[in-house]
Coordinates of C-alpha atoms in Angstrom, one line a residue:
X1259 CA -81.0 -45.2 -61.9
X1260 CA -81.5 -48.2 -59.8
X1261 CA -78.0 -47.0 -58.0
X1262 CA -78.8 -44.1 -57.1
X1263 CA -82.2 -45.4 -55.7
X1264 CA -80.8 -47.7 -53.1
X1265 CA -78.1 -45.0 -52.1
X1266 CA -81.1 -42.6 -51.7
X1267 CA -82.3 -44.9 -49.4
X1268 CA -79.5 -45.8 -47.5
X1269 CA -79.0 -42.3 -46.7
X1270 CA -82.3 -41.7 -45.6
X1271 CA -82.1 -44.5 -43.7
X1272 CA -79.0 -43.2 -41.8
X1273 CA -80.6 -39.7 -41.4
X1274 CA -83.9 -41.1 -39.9
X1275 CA -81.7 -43.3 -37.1
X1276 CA -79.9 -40.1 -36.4
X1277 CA -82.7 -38.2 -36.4
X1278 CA -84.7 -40.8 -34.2
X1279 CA -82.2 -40.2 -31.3
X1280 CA -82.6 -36.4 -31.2
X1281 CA -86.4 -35.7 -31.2
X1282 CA -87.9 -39.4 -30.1
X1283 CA -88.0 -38.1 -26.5
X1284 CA -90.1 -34.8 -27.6
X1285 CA -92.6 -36.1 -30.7
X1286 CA -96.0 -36.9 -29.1
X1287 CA -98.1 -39.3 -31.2
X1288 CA -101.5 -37.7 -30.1
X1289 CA -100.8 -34.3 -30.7
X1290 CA -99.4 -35.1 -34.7
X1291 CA -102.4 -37.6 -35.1
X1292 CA -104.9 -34.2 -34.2
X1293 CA -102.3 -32.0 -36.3
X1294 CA -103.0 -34.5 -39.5
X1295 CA -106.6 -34.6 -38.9
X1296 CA -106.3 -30.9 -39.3
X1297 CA -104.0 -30.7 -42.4
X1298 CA -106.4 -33.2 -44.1
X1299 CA -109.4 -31.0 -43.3
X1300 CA -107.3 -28.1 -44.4
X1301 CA -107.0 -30.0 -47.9
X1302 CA -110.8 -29.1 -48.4
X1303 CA -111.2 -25.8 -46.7
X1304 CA -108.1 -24.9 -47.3
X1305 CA -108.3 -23.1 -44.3
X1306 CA -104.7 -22.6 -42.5
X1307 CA -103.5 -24.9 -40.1
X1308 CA -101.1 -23.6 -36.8
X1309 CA -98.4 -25.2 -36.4
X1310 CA -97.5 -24.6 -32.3
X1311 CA -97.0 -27.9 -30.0
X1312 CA -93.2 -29.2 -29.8
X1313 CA -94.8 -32.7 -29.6
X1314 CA -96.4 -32.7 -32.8
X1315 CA -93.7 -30.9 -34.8
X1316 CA -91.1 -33.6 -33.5
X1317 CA -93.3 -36.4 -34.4
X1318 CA -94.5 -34.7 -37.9
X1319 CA -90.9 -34.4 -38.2
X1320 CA -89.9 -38.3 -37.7
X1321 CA -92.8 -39.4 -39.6
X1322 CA -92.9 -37.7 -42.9
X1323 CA -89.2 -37.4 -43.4
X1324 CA -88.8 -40.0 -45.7
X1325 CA -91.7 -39.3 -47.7
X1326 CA -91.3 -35.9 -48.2
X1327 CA -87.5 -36.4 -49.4
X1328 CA -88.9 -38.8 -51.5
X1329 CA -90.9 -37.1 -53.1
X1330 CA -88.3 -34.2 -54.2
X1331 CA -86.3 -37.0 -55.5
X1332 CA -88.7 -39.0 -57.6
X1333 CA -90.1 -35.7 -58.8
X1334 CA -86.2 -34.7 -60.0
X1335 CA -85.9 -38.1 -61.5
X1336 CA -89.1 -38.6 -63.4
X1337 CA -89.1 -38.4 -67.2
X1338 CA -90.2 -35.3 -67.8
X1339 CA -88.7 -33.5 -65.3
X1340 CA -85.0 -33.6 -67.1
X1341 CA -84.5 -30.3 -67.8
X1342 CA -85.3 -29.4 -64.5
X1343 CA -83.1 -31.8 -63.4
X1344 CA -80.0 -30.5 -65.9
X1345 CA -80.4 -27.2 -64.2
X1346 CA -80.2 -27.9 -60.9
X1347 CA -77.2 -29.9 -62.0
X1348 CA -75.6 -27.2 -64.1
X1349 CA -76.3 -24.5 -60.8
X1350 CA -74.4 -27.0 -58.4
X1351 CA -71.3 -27.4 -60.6
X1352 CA -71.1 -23.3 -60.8
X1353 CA -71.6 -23.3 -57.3
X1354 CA -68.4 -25.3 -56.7
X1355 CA -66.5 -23.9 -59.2
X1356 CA -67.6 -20.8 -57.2
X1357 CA -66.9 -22.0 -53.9
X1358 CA -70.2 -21.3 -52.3
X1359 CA -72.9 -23.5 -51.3
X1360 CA -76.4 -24.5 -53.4
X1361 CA -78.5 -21.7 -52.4
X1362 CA -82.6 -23.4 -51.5
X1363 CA -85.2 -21.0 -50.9
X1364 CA -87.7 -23.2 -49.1
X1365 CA -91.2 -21.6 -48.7
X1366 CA -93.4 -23.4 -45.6
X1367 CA -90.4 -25.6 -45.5
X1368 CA -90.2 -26.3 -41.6
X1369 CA -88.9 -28.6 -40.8
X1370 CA -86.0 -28.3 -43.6
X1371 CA -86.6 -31.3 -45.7
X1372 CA -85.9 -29.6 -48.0
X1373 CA -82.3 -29.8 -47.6
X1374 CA -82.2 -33.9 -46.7
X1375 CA -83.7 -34.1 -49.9
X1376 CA -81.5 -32.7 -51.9
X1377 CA -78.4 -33.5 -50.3
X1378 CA -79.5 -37.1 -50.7
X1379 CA -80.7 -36.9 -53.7
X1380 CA -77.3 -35.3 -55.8
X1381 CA -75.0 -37.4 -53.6
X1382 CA -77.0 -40.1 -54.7
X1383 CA -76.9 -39.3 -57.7
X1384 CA -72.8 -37.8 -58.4
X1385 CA -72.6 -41.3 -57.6
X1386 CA -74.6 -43.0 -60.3
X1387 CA -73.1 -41.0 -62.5
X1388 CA -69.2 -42.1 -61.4
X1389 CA -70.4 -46.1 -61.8
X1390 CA -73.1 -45.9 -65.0
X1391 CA -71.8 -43.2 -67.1
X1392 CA -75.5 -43.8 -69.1
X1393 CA -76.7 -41.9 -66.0
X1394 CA -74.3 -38.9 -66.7
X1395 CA -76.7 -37.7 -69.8
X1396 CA -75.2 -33.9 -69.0
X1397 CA -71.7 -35.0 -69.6
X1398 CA -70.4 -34.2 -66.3
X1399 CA -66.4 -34.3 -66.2
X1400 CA -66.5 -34.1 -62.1
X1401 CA -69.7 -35.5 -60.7
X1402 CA -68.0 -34.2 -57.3
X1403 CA -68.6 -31.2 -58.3
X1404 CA -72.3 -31.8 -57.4
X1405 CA -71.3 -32.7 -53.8
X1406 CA -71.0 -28.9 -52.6
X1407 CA -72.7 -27.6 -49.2
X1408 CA -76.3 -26.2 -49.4
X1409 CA -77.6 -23.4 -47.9
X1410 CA -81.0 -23.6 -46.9
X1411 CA -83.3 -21.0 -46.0
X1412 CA -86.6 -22.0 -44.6
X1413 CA -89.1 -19.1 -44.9
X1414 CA -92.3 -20.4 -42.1
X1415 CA -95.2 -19.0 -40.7
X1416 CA -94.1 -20.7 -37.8
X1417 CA -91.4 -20.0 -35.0
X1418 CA -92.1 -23.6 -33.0
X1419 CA -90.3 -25.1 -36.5
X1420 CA -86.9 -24.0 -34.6
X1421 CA -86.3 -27.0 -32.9
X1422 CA -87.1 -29.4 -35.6
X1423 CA -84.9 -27.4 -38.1
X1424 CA -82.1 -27.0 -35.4
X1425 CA -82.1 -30.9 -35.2
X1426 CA -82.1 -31.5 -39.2
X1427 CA -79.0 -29.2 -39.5
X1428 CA -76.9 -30.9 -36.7
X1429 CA -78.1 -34.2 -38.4
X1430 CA -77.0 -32.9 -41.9
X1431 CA -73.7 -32.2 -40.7
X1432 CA -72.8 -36.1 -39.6
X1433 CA -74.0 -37.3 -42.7
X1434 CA -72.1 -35.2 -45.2
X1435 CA -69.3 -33.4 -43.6
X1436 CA -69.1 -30.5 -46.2
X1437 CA -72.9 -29.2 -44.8
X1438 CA -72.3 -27.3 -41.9
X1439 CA -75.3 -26.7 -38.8
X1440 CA -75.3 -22.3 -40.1
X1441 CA -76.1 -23.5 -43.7
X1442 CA -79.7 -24.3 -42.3
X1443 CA -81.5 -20.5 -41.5
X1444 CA -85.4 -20.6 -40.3
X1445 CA -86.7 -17.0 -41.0
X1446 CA -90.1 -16.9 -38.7
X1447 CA -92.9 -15.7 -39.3
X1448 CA -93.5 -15.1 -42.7
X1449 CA -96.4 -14.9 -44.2
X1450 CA -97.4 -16.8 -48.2
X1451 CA -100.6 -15.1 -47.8
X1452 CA -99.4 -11.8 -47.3
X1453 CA -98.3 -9.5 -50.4
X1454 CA -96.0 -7.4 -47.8
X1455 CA -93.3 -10.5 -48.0
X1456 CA -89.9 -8.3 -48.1
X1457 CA -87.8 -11.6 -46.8
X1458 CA -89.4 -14.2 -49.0
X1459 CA -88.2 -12.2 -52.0
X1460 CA -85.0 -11.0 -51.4
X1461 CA -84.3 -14.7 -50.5
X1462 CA -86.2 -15.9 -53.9
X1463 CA -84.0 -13.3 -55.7
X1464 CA -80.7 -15.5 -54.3
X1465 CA -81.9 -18.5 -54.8
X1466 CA -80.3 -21.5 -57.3
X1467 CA -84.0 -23.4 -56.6
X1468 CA -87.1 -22.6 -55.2
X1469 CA -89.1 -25.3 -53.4
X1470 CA -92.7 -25.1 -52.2
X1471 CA -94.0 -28.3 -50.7
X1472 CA -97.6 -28.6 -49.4
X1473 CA -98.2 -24.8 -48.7
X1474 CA -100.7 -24.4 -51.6
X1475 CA -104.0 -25.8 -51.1
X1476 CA -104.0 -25.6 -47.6
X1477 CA -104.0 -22.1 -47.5
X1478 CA -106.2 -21.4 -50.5
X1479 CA -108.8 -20.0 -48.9
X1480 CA -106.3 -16.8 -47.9
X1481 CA -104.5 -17.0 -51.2
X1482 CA -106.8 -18.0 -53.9
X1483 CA -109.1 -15.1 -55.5
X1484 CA -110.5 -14.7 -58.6
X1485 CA -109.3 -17.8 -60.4
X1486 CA -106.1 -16.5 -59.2
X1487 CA -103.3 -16.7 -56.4
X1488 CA -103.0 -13.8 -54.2
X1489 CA -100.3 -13.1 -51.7
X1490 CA -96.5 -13.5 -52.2
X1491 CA -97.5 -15.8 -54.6
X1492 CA -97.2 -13.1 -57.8
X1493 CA -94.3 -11.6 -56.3
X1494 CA -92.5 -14.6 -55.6
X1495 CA -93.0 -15.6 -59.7
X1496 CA -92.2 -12.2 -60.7
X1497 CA -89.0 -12.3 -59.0
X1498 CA -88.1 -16.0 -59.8
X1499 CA -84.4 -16.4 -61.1
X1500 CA -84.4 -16.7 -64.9
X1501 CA -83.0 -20.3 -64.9
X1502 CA -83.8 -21.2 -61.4
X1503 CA -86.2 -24.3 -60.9
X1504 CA -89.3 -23.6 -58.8
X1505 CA -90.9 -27.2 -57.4
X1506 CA -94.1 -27.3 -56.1
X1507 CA -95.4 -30.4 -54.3
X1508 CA -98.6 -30.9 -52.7
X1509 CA -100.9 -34.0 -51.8
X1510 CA -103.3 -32.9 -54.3
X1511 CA -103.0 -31.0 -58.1
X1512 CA -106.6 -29.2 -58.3
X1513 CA -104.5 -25.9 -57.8
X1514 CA -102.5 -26.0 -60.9
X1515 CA -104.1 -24.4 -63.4
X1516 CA -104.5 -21.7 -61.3
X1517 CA -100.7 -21.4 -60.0
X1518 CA -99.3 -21.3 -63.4
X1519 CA -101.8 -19.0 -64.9
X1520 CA -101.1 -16.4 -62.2
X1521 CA -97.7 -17.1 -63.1
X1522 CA -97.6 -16.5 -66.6
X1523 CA -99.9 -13.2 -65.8
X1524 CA -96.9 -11.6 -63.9
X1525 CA -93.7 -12.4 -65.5
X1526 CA -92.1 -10.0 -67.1
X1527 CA -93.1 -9.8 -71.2
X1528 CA -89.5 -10.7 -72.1
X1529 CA -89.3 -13.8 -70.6
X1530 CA -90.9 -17.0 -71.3
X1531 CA -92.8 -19.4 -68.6
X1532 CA -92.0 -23.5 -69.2
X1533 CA -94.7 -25.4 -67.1
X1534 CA -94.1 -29.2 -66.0
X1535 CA -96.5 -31.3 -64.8
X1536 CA -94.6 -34.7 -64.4
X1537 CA -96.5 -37.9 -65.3
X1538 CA -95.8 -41.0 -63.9
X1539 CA -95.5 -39.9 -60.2
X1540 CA -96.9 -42.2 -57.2
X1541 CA -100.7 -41.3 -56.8
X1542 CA -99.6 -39.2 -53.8
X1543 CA -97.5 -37.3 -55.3
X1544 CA -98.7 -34.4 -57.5
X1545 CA -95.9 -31.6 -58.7
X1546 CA -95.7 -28.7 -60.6
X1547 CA -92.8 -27.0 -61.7
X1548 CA -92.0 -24.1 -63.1
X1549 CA -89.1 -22.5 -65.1
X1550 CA -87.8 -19.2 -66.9
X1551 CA -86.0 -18.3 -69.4
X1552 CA -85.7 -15.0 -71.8
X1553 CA -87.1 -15.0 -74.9
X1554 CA -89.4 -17.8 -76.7
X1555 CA -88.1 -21.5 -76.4
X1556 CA -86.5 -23.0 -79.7
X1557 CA -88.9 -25.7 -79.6
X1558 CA -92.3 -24.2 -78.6
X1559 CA -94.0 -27.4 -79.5
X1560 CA -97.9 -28.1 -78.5
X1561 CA -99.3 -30.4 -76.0
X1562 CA -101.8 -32.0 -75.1
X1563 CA -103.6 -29.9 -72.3
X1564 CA -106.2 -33.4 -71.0
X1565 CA -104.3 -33.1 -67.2
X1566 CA -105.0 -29.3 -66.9
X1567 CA -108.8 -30.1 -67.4
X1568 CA -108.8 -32.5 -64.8
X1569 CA -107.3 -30.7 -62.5
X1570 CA -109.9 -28.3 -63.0
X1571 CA -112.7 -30.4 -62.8
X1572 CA -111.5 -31.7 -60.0
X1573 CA -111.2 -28.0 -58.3
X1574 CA -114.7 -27.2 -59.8
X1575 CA -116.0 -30.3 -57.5
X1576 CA -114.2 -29.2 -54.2
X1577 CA -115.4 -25.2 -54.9
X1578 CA -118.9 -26.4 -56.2
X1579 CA -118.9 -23.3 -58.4
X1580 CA -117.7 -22.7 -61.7
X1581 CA -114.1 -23.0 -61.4
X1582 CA -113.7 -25.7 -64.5
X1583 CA -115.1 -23.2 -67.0
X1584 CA -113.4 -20.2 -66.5
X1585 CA -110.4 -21.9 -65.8
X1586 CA -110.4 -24.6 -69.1
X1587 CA -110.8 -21.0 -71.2
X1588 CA -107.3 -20.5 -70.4
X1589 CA -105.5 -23.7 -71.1
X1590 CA -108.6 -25.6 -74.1
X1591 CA -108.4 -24.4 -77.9
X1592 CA -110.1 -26.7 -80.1
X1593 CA -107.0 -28.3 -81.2
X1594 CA -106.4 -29.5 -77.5
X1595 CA -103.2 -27.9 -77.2
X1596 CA -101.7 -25.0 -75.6
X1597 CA -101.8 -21.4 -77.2
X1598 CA -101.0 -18.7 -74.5
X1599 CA -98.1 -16.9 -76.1
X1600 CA -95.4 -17.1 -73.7
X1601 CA -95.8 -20.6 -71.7
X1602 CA -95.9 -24.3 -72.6
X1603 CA -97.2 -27.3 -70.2
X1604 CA -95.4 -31.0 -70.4

């Protein structure tokens, strides 16, 4: 994959310059240095964070760019994230056979790096695949046929995101000239924390993959009751594509446990839950990812369940209650493996 590393890069690298010359003159150093102060405490408190001054949106914007598409990719390219990876493969072949664009429903996702990432990362990637065919483990006849456009629709609490999102898309267009500036929608505001969240789900319903990158813990304390997730959140799993990837990425895992037990509490009884928790990853990097398919999976297989207890330990110690207890009597059987009848963690 080494290939397909340095292209990554080398893209980025061209988006960032690009990028550089359209918002420089508006990101304010001060006001993004107050915003992270305020997304760090929000990592505690979980307490949400407004996201309103131009300044710091255009520098939060330059900064994190090429650590949030990062992440995406080494999350898609980690070891146990391959069949995760195989189906957003398989969904961007049908989509060119189709002759539509990769459809991303990208929840909190101003300021769309959602869509660098991924546009990076399968370009990158087709090709890998065309110069080390050990890389093309799916067999691909036409790795072009994961070059298609991707429509991106960025679902925000926050209207100030428009200018940020308006500058990714023109930016997206120069870089691969099958992405067009329309591709990129912001949809503003809507609400995770609110269960009245018509427009997140009808785009969910759409979507080929679902991303959700650090929206989690810092809005727990509006989301999280009872041990679990409240808001769109049960909607949103309910309503999740059979066979469409759902990536969730955060700077900390203590709210994993609780995501994918609220998940496999609302899915429909005929369709099974696969929970990955990828190993491996930077230390800040932390991903969950979820995916669903009908009926029970040909290898159910147990595992090992040591990460899920950790990550509820380490919830337990931010709460101070007794989080780690009820939450381990969902995931610990004496065995140490996984027995909920419908969902599996890797």
């Amino acid at each position: 994959m080494q290939h397909a590393r340095t292209r990554f890069k080398s893209l980025l690298d061209q988006f960032q310059e690009a990028l550089d010359d359209r918002l420089a003159h508006v990101a304010c150093k001060r006001a993004h240095d107050e915003l992270s102060q305020k997304l760090t405490g929000a990592l505690v408190d979980g307490k949400t964070v407004s996201f309103e001054d131009e300044g710091a949106l255009g520098a939060y914007t330059l900064k994190r760019l090429r650590a949030r598409s990062r992440a995406v990719f080494e999350v898609l390219l980690a070891e146990d994230s391959g069949e995760i990876l195989h189906c957003l493969l398989r969904k961007c072949s049908a989509a060119t056979q189709e002759c539509r664009q990769l459809r991303i429903a990208s929840l909190g996702g101003g300021p769309a790096f959602d869509v660098v990432a991924l546009l990076a990362t399968l370009e990158s990637l087709a090709e890998a695949m065309s110069q080390e065919p050990a890389v093309n483990s799916e067999g691909f006849d036409r790795c072009d046929d994961l070059l298609c456009g991707i429509r991106c629709t960025v679902l925000d609490l926050a209207p100030a995101w428009s200018s940020a999102v308006a500058a990714v898309a023109e930016v997206s267009t120069e870089i691969w000239p099958r992405q067009e500036a329309e591709f990129v929608k912001l949809i503003a505001p809507v609400d995770l924390r609110s269960s009245d969240c018509w427009e997140i789900i009808d785009t969910v319903c759409k979507a080929d993959i679902v991303i959700a990158s650090y929206v989690l813990h810092e809005n727990e304390a509006a989301i999280l009751s009872q041990n679990r997730l409240q808001g769109a959140f049960p909607q949103i799993f309910q309503h999740l594509p059979v066979g469409a990837p759902m990536i969730f990425l955060d700077a900390t895992h203590r709210l994993w446990p609780v995501l994918v037990q609220t998940a496999e509490d609302v899915i429909p009884h005929e369709e099974y839950l696969k929970a990955i928790i990828p190993d491996g990853m930077a230390s800040h990097i932390h991903a969950a990812l979820l995916l669903k398919s009908i009926g029970l999976p040909t290898r159910p297989g147990p595992t090992n369940c040591s990460a899920m207890e950790t990550f509820a330990a380490h919830q337990q110690a931010n709460q101070g209650d007794s989080m780690t207890s009820v939450v381990l009597g969902m995931f610990w059987a004496p065995s140490g493996v996984v027995h909920l009848h419908n969902w599996e963690v890797d």
